[in-house]
Each structure stands twice: as structure tokens, then as C-alpha cells.
PDB file of C-alpha atoms in Angstrom:
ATOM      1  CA  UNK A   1      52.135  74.863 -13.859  1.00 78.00           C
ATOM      2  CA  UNK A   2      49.320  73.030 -13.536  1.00 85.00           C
ATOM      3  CA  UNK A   3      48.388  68.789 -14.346  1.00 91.00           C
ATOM      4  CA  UNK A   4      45.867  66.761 -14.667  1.00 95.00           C
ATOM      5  CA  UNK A   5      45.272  63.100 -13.821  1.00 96.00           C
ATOM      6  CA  UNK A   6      42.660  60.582 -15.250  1.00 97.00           C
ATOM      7  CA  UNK A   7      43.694  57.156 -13.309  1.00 90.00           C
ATOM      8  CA  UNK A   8      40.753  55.731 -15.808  1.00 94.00           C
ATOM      9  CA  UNK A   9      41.144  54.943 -18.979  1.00 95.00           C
ATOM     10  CA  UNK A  10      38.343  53.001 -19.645  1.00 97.00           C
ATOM     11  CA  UNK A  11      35.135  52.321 -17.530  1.00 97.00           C
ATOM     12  CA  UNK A  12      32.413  49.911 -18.752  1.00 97.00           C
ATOM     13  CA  UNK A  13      29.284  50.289 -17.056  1.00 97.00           C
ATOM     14  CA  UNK A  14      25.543  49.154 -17.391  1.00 97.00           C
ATOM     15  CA  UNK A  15      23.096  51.230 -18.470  1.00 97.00           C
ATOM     16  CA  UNK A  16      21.068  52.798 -15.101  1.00 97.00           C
ATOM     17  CA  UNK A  17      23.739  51.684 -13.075  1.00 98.00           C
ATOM     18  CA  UNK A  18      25.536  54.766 -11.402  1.00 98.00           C
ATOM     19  CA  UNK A  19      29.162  56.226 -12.392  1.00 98.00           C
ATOM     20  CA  UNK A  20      31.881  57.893 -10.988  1.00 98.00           C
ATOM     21  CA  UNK A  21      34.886  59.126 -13.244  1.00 98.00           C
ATOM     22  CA  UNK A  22      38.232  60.241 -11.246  1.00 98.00           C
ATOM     23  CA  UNK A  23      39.776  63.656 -12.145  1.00 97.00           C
ATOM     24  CA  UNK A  24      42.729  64.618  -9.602  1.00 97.00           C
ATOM     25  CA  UNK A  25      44.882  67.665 -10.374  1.00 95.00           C
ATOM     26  CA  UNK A  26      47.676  69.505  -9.388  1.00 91.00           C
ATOM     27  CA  UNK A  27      48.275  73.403  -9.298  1.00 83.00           C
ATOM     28  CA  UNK A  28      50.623  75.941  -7.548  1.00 74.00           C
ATOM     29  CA  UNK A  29      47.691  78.535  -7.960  1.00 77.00           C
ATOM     30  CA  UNK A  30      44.342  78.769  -7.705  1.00 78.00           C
ATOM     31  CA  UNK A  31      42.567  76.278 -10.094  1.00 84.00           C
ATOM     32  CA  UNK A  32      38.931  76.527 -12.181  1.00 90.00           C
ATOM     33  CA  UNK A  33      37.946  72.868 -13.582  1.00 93.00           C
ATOM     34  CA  UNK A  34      36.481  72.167 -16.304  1.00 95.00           C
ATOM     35  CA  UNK A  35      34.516  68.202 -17.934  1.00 97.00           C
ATOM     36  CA  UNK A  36      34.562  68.685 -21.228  1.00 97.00           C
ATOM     37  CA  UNK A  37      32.567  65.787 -23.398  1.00 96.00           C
ATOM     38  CA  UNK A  38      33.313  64.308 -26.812  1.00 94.00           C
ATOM     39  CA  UNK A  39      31.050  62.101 -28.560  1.00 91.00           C
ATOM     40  CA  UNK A  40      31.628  59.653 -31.499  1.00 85.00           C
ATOM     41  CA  UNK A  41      33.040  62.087 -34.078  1.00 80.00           C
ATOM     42  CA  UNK A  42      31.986  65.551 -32.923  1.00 85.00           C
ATOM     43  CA  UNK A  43      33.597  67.885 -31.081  1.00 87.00           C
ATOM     44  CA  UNK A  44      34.681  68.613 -27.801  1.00 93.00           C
ATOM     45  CA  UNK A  45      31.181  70.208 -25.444  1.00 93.00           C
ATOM     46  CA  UNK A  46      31.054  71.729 -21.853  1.00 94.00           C
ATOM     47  CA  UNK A  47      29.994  69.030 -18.862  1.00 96.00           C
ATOM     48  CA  UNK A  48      30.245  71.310 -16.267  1.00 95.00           C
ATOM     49  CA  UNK A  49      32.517  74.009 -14.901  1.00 93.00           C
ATOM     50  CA  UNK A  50      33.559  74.952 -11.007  1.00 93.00           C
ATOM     51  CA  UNK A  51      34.955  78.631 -10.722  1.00 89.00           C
ATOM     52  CA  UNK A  52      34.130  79.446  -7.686  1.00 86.00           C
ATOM     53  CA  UNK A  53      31.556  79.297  -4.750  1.00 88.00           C
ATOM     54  CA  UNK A  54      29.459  75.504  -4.034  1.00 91.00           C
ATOM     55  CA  UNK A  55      31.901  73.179  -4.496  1.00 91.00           C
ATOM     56  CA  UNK A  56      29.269  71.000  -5.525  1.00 96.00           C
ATOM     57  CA  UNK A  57      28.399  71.750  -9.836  1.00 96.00           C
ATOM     58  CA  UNK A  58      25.425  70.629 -11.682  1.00 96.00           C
ATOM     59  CA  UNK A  59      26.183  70.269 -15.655  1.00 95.00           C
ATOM     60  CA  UNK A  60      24.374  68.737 -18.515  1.00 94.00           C
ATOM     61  CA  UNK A  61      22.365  65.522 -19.221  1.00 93.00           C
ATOM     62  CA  UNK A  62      22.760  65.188 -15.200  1.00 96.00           C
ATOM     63  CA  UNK A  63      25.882  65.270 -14.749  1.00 97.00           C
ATOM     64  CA  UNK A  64      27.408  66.041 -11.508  1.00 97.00           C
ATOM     65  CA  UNK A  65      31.172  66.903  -9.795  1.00 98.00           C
ATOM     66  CA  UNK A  66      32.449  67.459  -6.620  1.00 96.00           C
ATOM     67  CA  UNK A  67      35.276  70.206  -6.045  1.00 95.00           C
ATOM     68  CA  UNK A  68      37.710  68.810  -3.062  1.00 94.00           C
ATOM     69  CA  UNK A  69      40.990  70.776  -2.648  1.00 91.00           C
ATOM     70  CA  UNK A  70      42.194  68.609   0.173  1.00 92.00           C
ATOM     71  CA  UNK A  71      42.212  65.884  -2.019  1.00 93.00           C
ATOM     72  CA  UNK A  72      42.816  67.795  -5.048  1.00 94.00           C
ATOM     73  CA  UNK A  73      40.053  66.181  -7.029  1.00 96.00           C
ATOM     74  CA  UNK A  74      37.070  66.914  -9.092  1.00 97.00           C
ATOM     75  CA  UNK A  75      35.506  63.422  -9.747  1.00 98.00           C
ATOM     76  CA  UNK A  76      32.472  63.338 -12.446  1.00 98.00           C
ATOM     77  CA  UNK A  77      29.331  61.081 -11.230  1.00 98.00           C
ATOM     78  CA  UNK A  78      26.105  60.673 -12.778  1.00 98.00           C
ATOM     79  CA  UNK A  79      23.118  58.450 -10.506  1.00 97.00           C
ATOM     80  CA  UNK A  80      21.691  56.887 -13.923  1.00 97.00           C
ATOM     81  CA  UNK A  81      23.636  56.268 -17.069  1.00 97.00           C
ATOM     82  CA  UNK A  82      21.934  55.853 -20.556  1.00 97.00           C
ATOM     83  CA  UNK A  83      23.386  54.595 -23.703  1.00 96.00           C
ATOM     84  CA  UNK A  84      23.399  58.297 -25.068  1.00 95.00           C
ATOM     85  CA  UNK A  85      26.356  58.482 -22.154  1.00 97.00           C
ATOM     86  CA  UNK A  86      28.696  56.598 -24.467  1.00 96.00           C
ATOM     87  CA  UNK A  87      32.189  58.949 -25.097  1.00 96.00           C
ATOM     88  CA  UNK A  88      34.991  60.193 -23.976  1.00 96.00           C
ATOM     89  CA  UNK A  89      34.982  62.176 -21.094  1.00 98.00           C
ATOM     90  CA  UNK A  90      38.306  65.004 -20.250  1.00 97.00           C
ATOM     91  CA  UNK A  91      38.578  66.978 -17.484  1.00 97.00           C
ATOM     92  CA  UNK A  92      40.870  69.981 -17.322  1.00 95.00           C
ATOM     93  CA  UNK A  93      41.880  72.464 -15.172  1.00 92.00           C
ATOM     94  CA  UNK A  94      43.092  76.281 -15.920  1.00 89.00           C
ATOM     95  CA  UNK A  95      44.969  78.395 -13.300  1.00 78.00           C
ATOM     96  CA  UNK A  96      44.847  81.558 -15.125  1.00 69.00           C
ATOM     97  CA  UNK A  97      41.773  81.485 -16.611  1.00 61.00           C
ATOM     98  CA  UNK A  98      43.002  81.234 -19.927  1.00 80.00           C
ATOM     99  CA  UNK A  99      44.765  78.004 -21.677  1.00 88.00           C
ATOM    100  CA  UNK A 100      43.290  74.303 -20.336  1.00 92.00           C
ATOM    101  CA  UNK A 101      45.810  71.609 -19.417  1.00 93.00           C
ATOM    102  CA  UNK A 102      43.651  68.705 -20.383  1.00 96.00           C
ATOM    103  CA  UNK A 103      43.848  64.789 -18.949  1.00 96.00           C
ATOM    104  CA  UNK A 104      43.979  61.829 -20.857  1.00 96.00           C
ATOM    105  CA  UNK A 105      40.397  61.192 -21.253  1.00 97.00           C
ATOM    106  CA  UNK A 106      38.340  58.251 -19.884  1.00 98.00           C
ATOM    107  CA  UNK A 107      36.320  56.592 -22.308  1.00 97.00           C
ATOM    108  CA  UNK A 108      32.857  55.761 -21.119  1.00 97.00           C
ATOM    109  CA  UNK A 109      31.185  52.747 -22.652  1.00 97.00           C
ATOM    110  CA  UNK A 110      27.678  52.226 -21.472  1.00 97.00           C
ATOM    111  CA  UNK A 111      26.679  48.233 -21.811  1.00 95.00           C
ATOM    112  CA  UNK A 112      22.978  47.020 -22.860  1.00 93.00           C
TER     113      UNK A 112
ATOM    114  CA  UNK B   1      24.066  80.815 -34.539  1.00 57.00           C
ATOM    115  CA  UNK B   2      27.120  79.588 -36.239  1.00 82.00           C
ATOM    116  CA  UNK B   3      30.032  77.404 -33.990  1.00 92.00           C
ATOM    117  CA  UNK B   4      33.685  77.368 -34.510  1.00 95.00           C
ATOM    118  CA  UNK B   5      34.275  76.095 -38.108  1.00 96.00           C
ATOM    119  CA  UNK B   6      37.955  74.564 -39.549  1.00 97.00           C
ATOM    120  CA  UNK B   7      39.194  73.774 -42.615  1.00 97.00           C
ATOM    121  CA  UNK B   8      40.028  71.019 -43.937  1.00 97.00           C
ATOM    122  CA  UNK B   9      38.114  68.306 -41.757  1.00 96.00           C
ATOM    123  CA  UNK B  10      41.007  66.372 -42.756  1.00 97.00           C
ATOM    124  CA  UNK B  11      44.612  66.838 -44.587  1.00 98.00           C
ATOM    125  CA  UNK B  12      47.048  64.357 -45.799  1.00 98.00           C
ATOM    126  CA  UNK B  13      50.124  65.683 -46.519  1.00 97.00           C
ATOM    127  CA  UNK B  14      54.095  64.657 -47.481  1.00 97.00           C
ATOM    128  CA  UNK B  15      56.749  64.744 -45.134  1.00 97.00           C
ATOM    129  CA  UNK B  16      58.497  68.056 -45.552  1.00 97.00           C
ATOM    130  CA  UNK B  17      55.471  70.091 -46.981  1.00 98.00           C
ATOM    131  CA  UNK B  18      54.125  73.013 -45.559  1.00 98.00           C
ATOM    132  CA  UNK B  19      50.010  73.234 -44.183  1.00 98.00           C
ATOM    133  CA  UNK B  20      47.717  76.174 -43.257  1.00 98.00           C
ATOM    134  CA  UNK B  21      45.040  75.064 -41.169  1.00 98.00           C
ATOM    135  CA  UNK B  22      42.094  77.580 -40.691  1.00 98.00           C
ATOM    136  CA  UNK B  23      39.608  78.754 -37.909  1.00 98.00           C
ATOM    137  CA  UNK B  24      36.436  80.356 -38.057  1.00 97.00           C
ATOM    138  CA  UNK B  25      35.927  81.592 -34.266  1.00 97.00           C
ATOM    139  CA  UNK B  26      32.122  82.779 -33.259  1.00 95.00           C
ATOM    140  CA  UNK B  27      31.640  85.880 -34.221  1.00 94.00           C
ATOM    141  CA  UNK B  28      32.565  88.175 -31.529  1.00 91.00           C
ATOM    142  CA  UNK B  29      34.453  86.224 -29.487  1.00 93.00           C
ATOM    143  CA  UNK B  30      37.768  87.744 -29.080  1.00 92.00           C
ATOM    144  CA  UNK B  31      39.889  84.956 -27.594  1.00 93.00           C
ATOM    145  CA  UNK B  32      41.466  81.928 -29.672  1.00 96.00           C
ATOM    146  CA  UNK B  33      43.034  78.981 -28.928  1.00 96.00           C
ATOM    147  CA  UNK B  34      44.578  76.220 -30.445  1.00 98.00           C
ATOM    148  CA  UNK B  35      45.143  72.880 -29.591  1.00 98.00           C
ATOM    149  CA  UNK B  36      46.405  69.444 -30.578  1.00 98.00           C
ATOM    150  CA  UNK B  37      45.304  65.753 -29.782  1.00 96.00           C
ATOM    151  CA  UNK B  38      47.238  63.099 -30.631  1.00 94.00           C
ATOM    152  CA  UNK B  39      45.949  59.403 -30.684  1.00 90.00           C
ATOM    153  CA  UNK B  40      44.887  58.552 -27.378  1.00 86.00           C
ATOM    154  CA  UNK B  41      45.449  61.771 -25.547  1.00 90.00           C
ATOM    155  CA  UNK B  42      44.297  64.491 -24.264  1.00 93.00           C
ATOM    156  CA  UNK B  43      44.108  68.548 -26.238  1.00 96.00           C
ATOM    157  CA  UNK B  44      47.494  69.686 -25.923  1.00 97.00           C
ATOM    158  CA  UNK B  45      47.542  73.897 -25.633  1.00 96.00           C
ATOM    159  CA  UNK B  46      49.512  75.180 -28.504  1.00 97.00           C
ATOM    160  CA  UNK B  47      48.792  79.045 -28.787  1.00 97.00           C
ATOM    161  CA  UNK B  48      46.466  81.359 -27.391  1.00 94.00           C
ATOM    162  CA  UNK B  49      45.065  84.661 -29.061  1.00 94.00           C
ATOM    163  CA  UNK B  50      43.531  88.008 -27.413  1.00 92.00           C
ATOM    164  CA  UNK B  51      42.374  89.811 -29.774  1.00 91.00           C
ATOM    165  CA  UNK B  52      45.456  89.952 -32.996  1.00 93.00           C
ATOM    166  CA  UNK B  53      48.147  89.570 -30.914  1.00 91.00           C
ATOM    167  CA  UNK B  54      49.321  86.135 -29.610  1.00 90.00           C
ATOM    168  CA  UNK B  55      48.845  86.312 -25.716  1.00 88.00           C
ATOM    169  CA  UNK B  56      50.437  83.021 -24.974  1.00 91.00           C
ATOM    170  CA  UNK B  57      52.456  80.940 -27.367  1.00 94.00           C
ATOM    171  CA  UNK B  58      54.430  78.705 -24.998  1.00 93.00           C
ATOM    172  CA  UNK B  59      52.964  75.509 -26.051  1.00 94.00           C
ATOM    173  CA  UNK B  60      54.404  75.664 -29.858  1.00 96.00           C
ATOM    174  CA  UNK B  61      56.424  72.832 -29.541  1.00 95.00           C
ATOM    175  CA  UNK B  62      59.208  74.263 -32.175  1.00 95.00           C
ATOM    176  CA  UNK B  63      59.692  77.434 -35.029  1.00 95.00           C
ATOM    177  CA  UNK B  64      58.219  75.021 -37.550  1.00 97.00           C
ATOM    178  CA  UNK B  65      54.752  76.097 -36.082  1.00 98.00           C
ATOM    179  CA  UNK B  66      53.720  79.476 -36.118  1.00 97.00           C
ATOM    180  CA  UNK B  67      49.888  81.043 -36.336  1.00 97.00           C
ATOM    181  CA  UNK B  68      48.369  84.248 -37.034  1.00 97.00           C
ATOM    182  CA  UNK B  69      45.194  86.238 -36.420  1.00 96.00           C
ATOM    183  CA  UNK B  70      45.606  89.480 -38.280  1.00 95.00           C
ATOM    184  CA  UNK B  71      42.221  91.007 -37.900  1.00 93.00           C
ATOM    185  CA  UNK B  72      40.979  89.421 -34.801  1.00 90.00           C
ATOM    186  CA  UNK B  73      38.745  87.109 -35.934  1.00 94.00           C
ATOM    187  CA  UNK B  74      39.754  83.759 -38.425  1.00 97.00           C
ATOM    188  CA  UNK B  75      43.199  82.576 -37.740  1.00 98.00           C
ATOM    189  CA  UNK B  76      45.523  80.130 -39.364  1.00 98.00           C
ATOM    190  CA  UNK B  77      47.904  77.858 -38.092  1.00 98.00           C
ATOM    191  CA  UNK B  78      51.076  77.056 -40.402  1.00 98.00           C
ATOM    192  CA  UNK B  79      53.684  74.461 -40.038  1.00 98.00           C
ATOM    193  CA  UNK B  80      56.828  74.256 -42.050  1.00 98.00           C
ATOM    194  CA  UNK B  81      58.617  71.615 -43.049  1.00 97.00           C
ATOM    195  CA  UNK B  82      56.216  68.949 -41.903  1.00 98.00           C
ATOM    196  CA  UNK B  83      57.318  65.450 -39.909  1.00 97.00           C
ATOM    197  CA  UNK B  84      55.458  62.457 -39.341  1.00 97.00           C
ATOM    198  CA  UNK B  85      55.268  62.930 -35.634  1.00 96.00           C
ATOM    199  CA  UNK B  86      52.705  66.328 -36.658  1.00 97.00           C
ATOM    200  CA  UNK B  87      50.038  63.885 -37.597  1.00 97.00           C
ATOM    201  CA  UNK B  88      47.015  64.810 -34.983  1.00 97.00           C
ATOM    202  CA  UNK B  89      44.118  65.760 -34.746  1.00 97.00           C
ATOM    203  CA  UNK B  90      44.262  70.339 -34.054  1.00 98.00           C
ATOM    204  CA  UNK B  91      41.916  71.498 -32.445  1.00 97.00           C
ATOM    205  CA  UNK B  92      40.003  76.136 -32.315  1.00 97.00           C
ATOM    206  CA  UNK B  93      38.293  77.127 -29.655  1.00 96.00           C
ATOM    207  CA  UNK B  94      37.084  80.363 -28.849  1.00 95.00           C
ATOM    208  CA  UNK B  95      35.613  82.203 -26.230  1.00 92.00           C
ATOM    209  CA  UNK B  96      34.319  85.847 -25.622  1.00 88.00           C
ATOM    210  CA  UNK B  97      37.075  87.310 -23.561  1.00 78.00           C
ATOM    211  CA  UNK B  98      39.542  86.996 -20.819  1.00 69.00           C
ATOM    212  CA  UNK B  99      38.514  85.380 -17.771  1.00 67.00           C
ATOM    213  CA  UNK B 100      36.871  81.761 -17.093  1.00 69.00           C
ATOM    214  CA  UNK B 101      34.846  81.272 -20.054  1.00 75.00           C
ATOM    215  CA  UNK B 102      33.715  78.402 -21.534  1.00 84.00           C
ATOM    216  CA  UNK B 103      35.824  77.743 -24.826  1.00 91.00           C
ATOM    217  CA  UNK B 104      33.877  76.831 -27.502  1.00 93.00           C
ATOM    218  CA  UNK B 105      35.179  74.289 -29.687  1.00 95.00           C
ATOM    219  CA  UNK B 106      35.391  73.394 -33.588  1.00 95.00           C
ATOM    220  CA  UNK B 107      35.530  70.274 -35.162  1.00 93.00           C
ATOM    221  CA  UNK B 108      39.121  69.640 -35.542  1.00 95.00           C
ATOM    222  CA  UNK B 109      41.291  69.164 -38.722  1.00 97.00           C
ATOM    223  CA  UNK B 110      42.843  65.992 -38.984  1.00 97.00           C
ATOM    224  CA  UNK B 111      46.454  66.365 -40.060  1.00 98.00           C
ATOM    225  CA  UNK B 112      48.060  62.919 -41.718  1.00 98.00           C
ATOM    226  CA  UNK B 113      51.940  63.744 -42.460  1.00 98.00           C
ATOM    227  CA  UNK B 114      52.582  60.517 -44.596  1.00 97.00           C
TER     228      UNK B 114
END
């Protein structure tokens, strides 16, 4: 079985100012991770996806993570946010390459 | 081209009733999922479709849910006997196969079980 953790709830943060969002999981297998996006009423969109190979993943709109296994993690960053940036952000993780086991979402509120 | 597309965007129903809700997949992909997000939470996996058949149903929380995808493509989830604790948000997705796809998803059907 596999879980995922998303220590953040909320994280306010000015607009060009950097961001990290946390994402640790937990799996007896081998795990692919997923950031999935969801904007103001629409639906959930792809970040980003690590499968396999650099552990370091480029995504969308500059978005960024990091694949550790030691530390189990798979932490979202982006160097410069805008106010387009404003949603709620899930990370997920799938260790048979079929169903997601999603977190709790971190909602990212960009300020002025 | 077309995304996933459900119906209703939203559906308020009376304790006890029974819903379908429906999902248009992209055409061609074979795999479907379904999912559910209550207030404040993350999508919850609820049932997973290869093909017709159902290739994973262990996240049906009860036999009041069941869903079907008779020719592959649109499916419909049904719940009987509706309670107050099935108001969410349910979430399709679909995605072209087995494997570590990207699942596309729909809008979501809001479900309000008054």
C-alpha cells in the first residue's frame, strides 16, 4: 500500500518570491509520482511526473521536483511565482502504475 | 480534441435515492478511473477500468456503489440507496493504457445527498 503526505496545507507566498511545496510518501514497492494542479473551478492537470531515470523533473509553467528515496520525498519548487500560480496543488504517488493515492492538497495563494 | 466530459456538473439528490453519474473518456483511451473528493481532501480511488471489465474495484467503499463500462468506452457510476455522507465531488479520468500514463481528468460531478 502506498501514502502520501502533504505537511502543508496552506502556503502564502509573494508573487516572484520562490516556493517549495513538501510531498513525502510511503511505499512497500517501487513508486512513480505524480503533481497534479487544480485551479479555481477546473479540473485536475499534470505538473510533472517522475517514472524513472533523473531524479530531477521539469513540468509546466516552470515547475520543478526533486525525487529523493532516502528521504522518501518529492518536494515541488518553482524559482518565481506569479499570480497565475494561485491553486491547489496534490501530489500522488502510484506503485503499480495504475490507481493514484492522492495527498491532501496544499493550497497555494500567491500575495500582490 | 475533446477531454473527459461528466454529467451532471452537479446533482442534488434525497437521502435514499438512487444516482447514475456518467463519463465520457477520450476517445481511445482504454483505461478508466474513478475517483472521489470530499471537502478538503484529496481524490480518493474508487474503481478502475481496463478495457469493459473492472480491473480494480477495491476502493468502493460499500455494495451501494457499483459502476459499469459495457462497451469500453463511457461508463457510469451508480449508487443505491444514497446517504448524506456520499455528498462529494467524483471525479473520470482516463488514460490510454496500462502502464504510467498520465490520467486525464474530467470536470467532476458534484453530488449533494440532502
Amino acid at each position: 500500500a502506498q501514502s502520501v503526505t502533504q505537511l502543508d496545507s496552506q502556503v502564502p507566498v509573494f508573487e516572484e518570491a520562490p516556493v517549495e511545496l513538501r510531498c513525502n510518501y510511503s511505499s512497500s514497492v517501487s513508486v512513480y509520482l505524480f503533481w497534479y494542479v487544480q485551479y479555481p473551478n477546473q479540473g485536475l492537470q499534470l505538473l510533472l511526473k517522475y517514472l524513472s531515470g533523473s531524479t530531477l523533473v521539469k513540468g509546466i509553467n516552470g515547475f520543478e521536483a526533486e525525487f529523493n528515496k532516502s528521504q522518501t520525498s518529492f518536494h515541488l519548487r518553482k524559482p518565481s511565482v506569479h499570480i497565475s500560480d494561485t491553486a491547489e496543488y496534490f501530489c500522488a504517488v502510484s506503485g503499480n502504475r495504475e490507481k493514484l493515492t492522492f495527498g491532501t492538497g496544499t493550497r497555494l495563494t500567491i500575495i500582490p | 480534441g475533446a477531454g473527459v466530459s461528466q454529467t451532471p456538473s452537479n446533482k442534488v439528490t434525497e437521502k435514499g435515492k438512487y444516482v447514475e453519474l456518467r463519463c465520457d473518456p477520450i476517445s481511445g483511451h482504454t483505461a478508466l478511473y474513478w475517483y472521489r473528493q470530499s471537502l478538503g481532501q484529496g481524490p480518493e480511488f474508487l474503481i478502475y477500468f481496463q478495457g469493459t471489465g473492472a480491473a480494480d474495484d477495491s476502493g468502493l467503499p460499500n455494495d451501494r456503489f457499483f459502476a459499469v463500462r459495457p462497451e469500453g468506452s463511457v461508463s457510469t457510476l451508480k449508487i443505491q440507496r444514497t446517504e448524506r455522507g456520499d455528498s462529494a465531488v467524483y471525479l473520470c479520468a482516463s488514460s490510454p493504457g496500462q502502464g504510467p500514463y498520465e490520467q486525464y481528468f474530467g470536470p467532476g460531478t458534484r453530488l449533494t445527498v440532502t
